[in-house]
Short mmCIF file of C-alpha atoms in Angstrom, two decimals:
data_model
loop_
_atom_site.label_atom_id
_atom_site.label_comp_id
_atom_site.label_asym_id
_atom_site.label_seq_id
_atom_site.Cartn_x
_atom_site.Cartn_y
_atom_site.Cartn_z
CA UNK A 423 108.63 80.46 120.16
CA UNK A 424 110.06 84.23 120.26
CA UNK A 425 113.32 82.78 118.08
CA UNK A 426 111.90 80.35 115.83
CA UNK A 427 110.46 80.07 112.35
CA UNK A 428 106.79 81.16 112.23
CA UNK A 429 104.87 77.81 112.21
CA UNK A 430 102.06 76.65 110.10
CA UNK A 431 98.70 77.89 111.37
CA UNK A 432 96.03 75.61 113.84
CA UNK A 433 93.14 76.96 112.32
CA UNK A 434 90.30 73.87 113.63
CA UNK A 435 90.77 75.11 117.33
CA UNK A 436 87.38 74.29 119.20
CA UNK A 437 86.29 74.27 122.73
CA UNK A 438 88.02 71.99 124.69
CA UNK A 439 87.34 69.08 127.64
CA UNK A 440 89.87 68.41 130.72
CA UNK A 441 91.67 65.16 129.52
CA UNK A 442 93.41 65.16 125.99
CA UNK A 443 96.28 65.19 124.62
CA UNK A 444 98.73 64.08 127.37
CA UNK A 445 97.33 66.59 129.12
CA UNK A 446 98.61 70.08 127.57
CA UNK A 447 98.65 69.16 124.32
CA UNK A 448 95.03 68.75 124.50
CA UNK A 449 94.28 71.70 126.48
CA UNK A 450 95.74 73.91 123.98
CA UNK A 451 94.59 71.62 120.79
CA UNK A 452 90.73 71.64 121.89
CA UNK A 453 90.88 75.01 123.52
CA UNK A 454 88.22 77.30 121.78
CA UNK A 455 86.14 80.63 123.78
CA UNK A 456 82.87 80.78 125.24
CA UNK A 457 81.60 84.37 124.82
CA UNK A 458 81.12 86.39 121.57
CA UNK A 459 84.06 89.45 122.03
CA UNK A 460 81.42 91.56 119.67
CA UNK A 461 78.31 91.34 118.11
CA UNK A 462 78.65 89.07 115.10
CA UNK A 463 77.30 88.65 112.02
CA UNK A 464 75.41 85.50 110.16
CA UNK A 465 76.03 83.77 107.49
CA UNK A 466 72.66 82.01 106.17
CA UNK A 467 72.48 79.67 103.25
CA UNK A 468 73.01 81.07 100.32
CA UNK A 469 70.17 81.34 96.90
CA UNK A 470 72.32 81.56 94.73
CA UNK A 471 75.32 79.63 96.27
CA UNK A 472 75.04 76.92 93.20
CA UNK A 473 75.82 79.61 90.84
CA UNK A 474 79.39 80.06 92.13
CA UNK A 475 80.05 76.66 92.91
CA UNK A 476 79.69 76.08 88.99
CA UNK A 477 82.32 79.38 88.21
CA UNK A 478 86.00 77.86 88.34
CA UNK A 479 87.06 80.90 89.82
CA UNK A 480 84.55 81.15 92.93
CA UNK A 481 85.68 77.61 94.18
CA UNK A 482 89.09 78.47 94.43
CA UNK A 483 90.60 80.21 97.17
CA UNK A 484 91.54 83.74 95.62
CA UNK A 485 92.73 87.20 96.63
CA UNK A 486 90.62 90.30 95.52
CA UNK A 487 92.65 93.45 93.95
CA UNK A 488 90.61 95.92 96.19
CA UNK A 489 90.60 94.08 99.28
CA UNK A 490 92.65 96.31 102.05
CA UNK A 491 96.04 96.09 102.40
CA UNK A 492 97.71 93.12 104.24
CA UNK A 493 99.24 93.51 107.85
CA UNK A 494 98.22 93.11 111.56
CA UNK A 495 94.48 94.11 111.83
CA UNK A 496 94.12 94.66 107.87
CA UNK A 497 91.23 92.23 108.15
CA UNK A 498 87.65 92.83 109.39
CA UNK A 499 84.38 91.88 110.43
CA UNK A 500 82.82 92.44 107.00
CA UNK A 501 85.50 90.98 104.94
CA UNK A 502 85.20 87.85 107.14
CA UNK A 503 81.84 87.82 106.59
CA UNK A 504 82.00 88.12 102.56
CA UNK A 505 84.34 85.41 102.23
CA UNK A 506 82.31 82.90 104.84
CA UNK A 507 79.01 83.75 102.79
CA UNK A 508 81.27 83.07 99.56
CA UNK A 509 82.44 79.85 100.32
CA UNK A 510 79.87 78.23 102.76
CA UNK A 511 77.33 76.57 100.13
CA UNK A 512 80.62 75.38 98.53
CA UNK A 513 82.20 73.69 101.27
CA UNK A 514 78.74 72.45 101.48
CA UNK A 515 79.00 70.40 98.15
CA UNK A 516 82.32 69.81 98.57
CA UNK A 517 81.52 67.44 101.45
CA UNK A 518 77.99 66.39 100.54
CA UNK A 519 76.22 67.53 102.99
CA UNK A 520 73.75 70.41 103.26
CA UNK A 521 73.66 74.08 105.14
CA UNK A 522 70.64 73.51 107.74
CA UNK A 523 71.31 76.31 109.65
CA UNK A 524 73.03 80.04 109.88
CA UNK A 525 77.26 80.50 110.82
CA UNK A 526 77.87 83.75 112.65
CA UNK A 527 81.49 84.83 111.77
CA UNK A 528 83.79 87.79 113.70
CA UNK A 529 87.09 88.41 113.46
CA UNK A 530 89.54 88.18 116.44
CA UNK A 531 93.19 89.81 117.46
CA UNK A 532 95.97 87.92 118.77
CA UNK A 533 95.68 89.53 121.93
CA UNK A 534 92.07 88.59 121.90
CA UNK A 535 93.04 84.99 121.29
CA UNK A 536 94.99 84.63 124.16
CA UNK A 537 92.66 86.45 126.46
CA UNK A 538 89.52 83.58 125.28
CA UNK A 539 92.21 80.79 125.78
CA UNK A 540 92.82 81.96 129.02
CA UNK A 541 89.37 81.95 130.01
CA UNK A 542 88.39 79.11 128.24
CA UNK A 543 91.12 77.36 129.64
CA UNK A 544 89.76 77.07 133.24
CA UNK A 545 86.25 75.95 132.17
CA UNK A 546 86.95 72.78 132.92
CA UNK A 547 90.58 72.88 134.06
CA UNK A 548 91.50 74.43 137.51
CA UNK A 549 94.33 76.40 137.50
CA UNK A 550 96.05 73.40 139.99
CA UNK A 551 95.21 70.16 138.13
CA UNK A 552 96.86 72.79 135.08
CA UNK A 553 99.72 72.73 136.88
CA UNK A 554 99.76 68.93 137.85
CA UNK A 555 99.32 68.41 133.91
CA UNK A 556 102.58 70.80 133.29
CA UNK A 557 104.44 68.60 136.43
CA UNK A 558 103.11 65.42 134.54
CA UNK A 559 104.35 66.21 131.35
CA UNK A 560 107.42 67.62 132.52
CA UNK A 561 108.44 64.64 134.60
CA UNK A 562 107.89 62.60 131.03
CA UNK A 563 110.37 65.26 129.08
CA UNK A 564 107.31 66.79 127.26
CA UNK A 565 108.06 70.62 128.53
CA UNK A 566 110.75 72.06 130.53
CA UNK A 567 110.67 71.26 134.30
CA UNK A 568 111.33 75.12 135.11
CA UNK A 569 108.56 76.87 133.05
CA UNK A 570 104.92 77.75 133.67
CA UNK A 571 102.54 75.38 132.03
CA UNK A 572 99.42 78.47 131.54
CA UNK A 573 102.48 80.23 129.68
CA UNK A 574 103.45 77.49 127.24
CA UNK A 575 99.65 77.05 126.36
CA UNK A 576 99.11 80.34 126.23
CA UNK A 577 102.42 81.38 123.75
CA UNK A 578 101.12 78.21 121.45
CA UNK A 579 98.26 79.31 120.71
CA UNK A 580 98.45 83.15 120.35
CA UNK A 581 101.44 82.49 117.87
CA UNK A 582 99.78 79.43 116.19
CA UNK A 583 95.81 79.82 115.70
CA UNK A 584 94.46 81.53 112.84
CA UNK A 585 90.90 80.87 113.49
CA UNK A 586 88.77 78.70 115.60
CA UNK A 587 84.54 77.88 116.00
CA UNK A 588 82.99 77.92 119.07
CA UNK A 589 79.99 75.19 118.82
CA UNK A 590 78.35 77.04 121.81
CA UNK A 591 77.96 80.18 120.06
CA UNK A 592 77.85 78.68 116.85
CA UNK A 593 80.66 81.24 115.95
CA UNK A 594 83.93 81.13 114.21
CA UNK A 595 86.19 83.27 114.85
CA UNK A 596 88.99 84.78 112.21
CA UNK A 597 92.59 86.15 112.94
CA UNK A 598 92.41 89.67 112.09
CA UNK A 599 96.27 89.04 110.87
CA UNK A 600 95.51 86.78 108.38
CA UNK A 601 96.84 86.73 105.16
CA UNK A 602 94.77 87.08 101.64
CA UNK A 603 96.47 84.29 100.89
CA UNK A 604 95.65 81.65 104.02
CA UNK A 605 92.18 83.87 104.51
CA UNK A 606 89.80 80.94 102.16
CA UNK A 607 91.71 78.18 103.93
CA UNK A 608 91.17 79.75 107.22
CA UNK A 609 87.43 80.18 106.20
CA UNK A 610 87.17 76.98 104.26
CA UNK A 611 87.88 74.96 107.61
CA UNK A 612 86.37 76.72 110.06
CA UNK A 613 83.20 76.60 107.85
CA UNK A 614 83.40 72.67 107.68
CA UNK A 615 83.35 73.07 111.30
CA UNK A 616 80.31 74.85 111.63
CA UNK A 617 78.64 72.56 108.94
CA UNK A 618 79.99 69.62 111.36
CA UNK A 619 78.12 71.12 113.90
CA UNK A 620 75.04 71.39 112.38
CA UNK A 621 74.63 67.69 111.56
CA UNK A 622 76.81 66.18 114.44
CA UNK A 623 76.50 68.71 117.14
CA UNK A 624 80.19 69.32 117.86
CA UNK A 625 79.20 70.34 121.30
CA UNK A 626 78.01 66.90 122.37
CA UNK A 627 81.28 65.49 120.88
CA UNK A 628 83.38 67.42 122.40
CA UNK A 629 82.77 66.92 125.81
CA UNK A 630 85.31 66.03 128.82
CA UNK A 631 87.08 62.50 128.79
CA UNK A 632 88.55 62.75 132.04
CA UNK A 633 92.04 59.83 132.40
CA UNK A 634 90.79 58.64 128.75
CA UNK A 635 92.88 61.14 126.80
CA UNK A 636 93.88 59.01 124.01
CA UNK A 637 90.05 58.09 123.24
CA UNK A 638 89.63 61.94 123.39
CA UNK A 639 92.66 62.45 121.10
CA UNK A 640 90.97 59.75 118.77
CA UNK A 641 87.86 62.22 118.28
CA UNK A 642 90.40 65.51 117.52
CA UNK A 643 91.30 63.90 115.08
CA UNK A 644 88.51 62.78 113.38
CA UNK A 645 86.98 66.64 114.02
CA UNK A 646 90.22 67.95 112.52
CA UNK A 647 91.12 65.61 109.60
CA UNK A 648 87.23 66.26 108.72
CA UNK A 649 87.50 69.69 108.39
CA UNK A 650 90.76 70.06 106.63
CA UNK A 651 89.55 66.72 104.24
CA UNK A 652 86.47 68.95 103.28
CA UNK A 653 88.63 72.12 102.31
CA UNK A 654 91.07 69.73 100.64
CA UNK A 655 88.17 68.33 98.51
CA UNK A 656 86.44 72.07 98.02
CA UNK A 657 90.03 73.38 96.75
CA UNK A 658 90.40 70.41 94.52
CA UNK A 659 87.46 70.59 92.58
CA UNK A 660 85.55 68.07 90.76
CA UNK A 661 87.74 65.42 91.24
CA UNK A 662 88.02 66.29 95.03
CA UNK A 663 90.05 63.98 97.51
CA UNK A 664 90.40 61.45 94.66
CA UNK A 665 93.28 64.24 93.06
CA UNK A 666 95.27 64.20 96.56
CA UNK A 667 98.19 61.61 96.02
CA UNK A 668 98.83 59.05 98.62
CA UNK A 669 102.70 60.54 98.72
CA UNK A 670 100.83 64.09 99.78
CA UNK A 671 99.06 62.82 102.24
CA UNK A 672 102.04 60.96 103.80
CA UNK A 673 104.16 64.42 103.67
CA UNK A 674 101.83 66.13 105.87
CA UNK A 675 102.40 63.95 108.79
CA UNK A 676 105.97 63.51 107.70
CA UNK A 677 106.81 67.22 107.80
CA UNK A 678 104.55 67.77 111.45
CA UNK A 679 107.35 65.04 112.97
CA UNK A 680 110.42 66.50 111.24
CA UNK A 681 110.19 70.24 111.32
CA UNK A 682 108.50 70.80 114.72
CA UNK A 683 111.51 71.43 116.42
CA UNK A 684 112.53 74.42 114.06
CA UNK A 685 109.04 76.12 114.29
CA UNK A 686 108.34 75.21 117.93
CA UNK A 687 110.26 75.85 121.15
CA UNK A 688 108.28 72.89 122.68
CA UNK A 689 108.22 70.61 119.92
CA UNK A 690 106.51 67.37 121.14
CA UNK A 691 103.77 69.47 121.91
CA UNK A 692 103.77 71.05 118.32
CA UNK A 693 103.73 67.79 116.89
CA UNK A 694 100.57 67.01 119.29
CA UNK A 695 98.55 70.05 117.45
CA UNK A 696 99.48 69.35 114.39
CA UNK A 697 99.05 65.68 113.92
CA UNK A 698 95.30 65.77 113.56
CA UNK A 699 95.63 68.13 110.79
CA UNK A 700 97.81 65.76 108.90
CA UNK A 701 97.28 62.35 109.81
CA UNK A 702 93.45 63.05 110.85
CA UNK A 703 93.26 64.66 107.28
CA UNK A 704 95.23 61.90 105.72
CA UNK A 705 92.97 59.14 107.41
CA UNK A 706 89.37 60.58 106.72
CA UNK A 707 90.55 61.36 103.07
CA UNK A 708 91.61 57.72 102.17
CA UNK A 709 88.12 56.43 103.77
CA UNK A 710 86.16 58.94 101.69
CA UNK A 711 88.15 57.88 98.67
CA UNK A 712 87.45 54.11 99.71
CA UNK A 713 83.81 54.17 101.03
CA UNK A 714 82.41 58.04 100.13
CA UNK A 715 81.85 60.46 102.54
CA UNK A 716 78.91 58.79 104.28
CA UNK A 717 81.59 56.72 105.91
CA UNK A 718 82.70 60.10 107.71
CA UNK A 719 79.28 60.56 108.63
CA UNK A 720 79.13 56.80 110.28
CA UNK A 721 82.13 57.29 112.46
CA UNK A 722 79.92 59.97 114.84
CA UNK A 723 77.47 57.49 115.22
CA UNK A 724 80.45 55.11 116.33
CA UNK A 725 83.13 57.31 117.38
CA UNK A 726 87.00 55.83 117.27
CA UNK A 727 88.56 54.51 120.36
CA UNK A 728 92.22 55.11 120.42
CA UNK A 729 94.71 57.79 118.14
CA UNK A 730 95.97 54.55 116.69
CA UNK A 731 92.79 53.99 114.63
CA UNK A 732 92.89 57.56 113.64
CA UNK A 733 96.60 56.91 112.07
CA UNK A 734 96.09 53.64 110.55
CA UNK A 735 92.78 53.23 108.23
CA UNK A 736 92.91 49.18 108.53
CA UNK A 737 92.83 49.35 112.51
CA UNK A 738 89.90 51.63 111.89
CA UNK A 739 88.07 49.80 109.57
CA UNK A 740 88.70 46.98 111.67
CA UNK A 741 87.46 48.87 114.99
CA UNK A 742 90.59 47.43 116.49
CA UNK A 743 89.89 48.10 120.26
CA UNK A 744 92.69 49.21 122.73
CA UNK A 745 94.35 46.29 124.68
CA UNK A 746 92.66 47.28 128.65
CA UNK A 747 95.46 48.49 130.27
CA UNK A 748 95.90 49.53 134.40
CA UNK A 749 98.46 49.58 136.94
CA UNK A 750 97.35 49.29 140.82
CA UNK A 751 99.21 51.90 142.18
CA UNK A 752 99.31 50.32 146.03
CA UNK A 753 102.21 49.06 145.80
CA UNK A 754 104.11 52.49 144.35
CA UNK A 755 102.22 54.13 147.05
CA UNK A 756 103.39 51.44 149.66
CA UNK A 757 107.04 52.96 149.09
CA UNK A 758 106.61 56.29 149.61
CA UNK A 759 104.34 56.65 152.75
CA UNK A 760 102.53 59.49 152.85
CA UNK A 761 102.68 59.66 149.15
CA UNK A 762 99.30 60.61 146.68
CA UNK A 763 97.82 59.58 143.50
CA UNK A 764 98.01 62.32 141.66
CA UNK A 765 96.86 61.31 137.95
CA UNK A 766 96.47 58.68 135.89
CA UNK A 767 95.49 58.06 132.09
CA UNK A 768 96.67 56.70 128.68
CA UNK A 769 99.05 58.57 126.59
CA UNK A 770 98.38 56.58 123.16
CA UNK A 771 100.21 55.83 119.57
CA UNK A 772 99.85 59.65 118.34
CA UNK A 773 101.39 60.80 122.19
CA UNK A 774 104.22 58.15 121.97
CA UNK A 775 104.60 59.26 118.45
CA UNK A 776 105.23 62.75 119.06
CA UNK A 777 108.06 61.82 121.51
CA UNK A 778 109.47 59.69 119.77
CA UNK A 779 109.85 61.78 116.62
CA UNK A 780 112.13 64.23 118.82
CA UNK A 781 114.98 61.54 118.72
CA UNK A 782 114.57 59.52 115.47
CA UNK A 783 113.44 60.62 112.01
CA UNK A 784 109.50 60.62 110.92
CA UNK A 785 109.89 57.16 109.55
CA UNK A 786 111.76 55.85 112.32
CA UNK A 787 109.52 57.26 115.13
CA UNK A 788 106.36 55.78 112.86
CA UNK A 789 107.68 52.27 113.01
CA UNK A 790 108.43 52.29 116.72
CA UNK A 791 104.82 53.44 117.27
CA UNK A 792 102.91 51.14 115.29
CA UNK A 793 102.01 47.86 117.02
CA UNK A 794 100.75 49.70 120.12
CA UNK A 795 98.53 47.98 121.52
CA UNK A 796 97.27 50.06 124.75
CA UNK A 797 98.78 51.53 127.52
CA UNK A 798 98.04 53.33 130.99
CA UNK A 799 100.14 55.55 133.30
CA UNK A 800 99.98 56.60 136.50
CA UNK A 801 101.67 59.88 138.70
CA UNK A 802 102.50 60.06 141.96
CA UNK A 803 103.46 62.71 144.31
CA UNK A 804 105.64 61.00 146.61
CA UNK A 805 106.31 64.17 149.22
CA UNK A 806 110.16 63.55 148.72
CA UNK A 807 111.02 66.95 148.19
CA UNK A 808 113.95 67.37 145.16
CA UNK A 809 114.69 70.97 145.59
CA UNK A 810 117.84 69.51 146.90
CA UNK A 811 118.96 67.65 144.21
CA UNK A 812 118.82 70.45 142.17
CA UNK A 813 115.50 69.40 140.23
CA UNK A 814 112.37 70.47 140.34
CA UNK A 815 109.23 68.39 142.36
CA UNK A 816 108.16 66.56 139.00
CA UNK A 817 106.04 63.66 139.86
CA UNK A 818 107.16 59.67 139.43
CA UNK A 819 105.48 58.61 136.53
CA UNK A 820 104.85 55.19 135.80
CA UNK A 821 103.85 54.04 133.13
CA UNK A 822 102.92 50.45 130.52
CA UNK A 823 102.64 50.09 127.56
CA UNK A 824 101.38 46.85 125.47
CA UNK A 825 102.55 45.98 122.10
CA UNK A 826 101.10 43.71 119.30
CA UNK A 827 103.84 40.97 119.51
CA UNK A 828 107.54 41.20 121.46
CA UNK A 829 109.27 41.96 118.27
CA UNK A 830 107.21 45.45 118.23
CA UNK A 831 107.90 45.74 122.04
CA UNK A 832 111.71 45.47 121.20
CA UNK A 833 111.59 48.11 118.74
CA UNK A 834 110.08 50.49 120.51
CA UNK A 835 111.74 50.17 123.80
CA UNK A 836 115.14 50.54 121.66
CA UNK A 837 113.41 53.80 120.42
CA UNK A 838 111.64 55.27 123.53
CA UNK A 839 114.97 54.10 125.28
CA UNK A 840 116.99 56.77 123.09
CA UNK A 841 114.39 59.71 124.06
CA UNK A 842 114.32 58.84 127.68
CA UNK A 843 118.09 59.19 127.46
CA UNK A 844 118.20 62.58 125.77
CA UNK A 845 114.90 63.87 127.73
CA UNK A 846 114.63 62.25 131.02
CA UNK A 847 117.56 62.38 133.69
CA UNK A 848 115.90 60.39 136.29
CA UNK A 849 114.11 57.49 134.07
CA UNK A 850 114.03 53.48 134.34
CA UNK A 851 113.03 51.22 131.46
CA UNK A 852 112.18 47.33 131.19
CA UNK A 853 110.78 44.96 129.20
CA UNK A 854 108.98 41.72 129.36
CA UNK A 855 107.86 40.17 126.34
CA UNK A 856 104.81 42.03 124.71
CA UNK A 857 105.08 44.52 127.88
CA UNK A 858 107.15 48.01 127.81
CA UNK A 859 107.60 49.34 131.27
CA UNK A 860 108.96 53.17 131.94
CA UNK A 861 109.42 55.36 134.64
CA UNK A 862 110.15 58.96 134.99
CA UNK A 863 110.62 61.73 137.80
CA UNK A 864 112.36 59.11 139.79
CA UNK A 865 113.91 60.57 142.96
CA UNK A 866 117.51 59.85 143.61
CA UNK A 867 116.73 58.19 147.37
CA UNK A 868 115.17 55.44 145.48
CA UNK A 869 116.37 52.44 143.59
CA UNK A 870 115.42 52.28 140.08
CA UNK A 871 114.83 48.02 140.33
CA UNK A 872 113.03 48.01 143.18
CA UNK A 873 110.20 50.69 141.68
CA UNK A 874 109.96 48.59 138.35
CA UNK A 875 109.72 45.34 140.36
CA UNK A 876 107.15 46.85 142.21
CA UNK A 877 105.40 48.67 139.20
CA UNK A 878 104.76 45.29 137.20
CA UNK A 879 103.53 43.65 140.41
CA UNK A 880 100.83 46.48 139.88
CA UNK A 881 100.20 45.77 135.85
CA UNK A 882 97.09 44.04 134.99
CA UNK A 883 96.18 43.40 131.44
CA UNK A 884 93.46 42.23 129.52
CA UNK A 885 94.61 40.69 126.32
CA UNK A 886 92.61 39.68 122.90
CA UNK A 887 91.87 35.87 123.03
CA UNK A 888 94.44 33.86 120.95
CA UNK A 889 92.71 34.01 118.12
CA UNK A 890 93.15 37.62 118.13
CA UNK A 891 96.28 37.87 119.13
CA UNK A 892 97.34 35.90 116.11
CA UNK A 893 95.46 38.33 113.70
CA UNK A 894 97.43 40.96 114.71
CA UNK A 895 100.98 39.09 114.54
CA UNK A 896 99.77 38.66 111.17
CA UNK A 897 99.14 41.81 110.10
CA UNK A 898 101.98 43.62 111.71
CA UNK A 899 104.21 41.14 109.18
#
């Protein structure tokens, strides 16, 4: 990121699981530390909390004349403290439900960031399925083939984080760097975090979905577009969501697809932290507008299933399920003796989204996405070593996806065809009907038909009764 435009800060980063987000994107989107750096300080409910909720002033994010001059370090412990204790009962209101417990808030430097990442990071994650996850996504065009995953993670989020909460030590945590400015909606999110926590134990939520990452995704999202819906609501007042246009909401995600590639040297992977922020936010604020915020409150008793629910309400509301998707890898590994299943799991519409947005524009790349339906991939190290051919050992990826009708399988092979071009030297793409089959990391010794023939031989679906089927024709027009 060391020549690019400073990019919009993650402030909702929370401890992470080992599946996610294509693999790094989740790793560095659910990321959060494990051990208080310092003694910190609580915040318990406040007395007299409904006082400043009813003064204008208090429930808008504001700047104090004497507070110390801006610039790296300028904040500390006690100023982070003051402004949680300010805003908590709030935030509180704002998202109608109340403070039960205490929030302990510290304040963090970037350099402290990146040391908790890094040892957050292997919690759950060795440091070799880490680097499978970087070979994965680099086979797929995600990251560079030459560059160290840990490093990539690690750059994202001491450049991009402002603040996270930790729901083990019921902490959040507060960029020492930030702004007067960004400070309340730093504060204001993290504190809907910690309120999450107390009625819907982040912790529990938050735990590993190992090959399921889209499912996982589905639940960042929801945690996310929570938090920043309930600072969104606090900053708007008595009207709340209901004074966020439709057209703002759409922007967010808009501007996440479009501009990551000027604030982000790894831009698919920007757009994979960002999009719960914006689309999460965008989806939980049309439900509360719709159905009130005990709707919110409903979905972590029945959490969603797939990223696509958590970008379109009506597939929500409708608890549209993911299409079961698998491939039988046998017959890959039949034509590579010797060869090992390295991986497998689901990429998802929000995954698929963020690739496709680095080819076409945001409204392009959203079309192309919509209709998914499920998918499932698979990675294989084959032992054919490509140091000769000039490339580094990336795995062969193969992967299926499954589409609402053939007219949305079209599109977004046409689509996904153009970033597999542009991304992907060694790729292979086909189509049957309903059915988009890809393949990546492909070593030149092999022929491209034979590995798809042999890859849909493997594909076993389990599709919605007719009935079904026919609903969603319907509905995707």
């Amino acid at each position: 990121m060391h020549s690019k435009a400073r990019p919009a800060p993650w402030v909702g980063w929370i401890r992470r699981g080992s599946g996610g987000y294509g693999g790094l994107g989740a790793i560095a989107l659910t990321l959060a530390c494990q051990t208080n750096p310092a003694p910190s300080a609580s915040v318990p409910p406040s007395d007299g909390a409904n006082a400043a909720a009813s003064d204008t002033a208090a429930t808008r994010p504001k700047a104090e004349a004497d507070e110390p001059r801006e610039g790296e370090g300028w904040l500390d412990s006690a100023t982070a403290q003051a402004e949680a204790a300010r805003i908590l009962e709030q935030i509180s209101q704002a998202r109608n439900l109340p403070v039960t417990g205490a929030v302990n808030v510290d304040v963090v430097d970037k350099p402290g960031i990146r040391e908790f990442a890094k040892r957050s990071m292997y919690e759950t994650t060795t440091p070799e399925e880490l680097r499978l996850l970087g070979r994965v996504q680099a086979s797929m065009g995600i990251i560079p083939r030459d560059e160290d995953p840990e490093q990539i993670v690690l750059d994202l989020l001491e450049d991009g984080v402002a603040g996270f909460y930790d729901p083990k030590q019921k902490t959040l945590y507060i960029g020492d760097f930030v702004d007067k400015v960004t400070l309340s909606m730093v504060v204001g999110h993290e504190i809907a975090h910690g309120l999450q926590d107390m009625h819907f134990d982040l912790k529990k939520h938050q735990e590993p979905l190992r090959h399921r990452s889209d499912e996982e995704v589905a639940r960042r999202f929801l945690i996310e577009g929570e938090a920043q819906a309930t600072y969104l609501a606090w900053v708007a007042g008595e009207q709340g969501l209901a004074a966020i246009d439709d057209g703002v909401l759409d922007a967010m995600g808009n501007q996440v697809l479009d501009m990551a590639h000027i604030v982000s040297d790894y831009p698919m992977l920007a757009r994979s932290l960002q999009l719960p922020y914006a689309d999460g936010t965008a989806t939980v604020a049309r439900l509360v507008r719709d159905k009130g915020w005990e709707a919110i409150d409903a979905l972590y008793e029945q959490l969603p299933e797939s990223s696509e629910q958590m970008l379109h309400i009506d597939k929500l509301l409708a608890r549209e399920a993911p299409i079961p998707t698998t491939i039988d890898a046998g017959g890959l590994e039949s034509m590579f003796p010797g060869s090992t299943l390295a991986w497998y799991d689901t990429l998802g519409e929000a995954e698929l989204l963020s690739m496709l947005a680095h080819v076409e524009p945001s409204s392009v790349a959203r079309r192309a996405a919509a209709g998914w339906g499920g998918d499932f991939y698979v990675a294989l190290d084959t032992g054919i070593d490509r140091q000769g051919e000039g490339s580094p050992n990336v795995p062969l990826v193969v992967g299926v996806t499954v589409w609402d009708s053939d007219r949305d399988a079209a599109e977004f092979e046409e689509n996904f065809g153009s970033y597999l071009e542009r991304m992907v030297p060694d790729h292979a793409l086909d189509r049957r009907g309903d059915m988009v089959l890809f393949a990546t990391g492909i070593p030149e010794t092999v022929q491209a038909s034979r590995l798809l023939s042999t890859a849909w031989k493997g594909v076993k679906v389990s599709r919605p009764d007719r009935k079904e089927r026919r609903r969603r024709r319907k509905e995707r027009g």
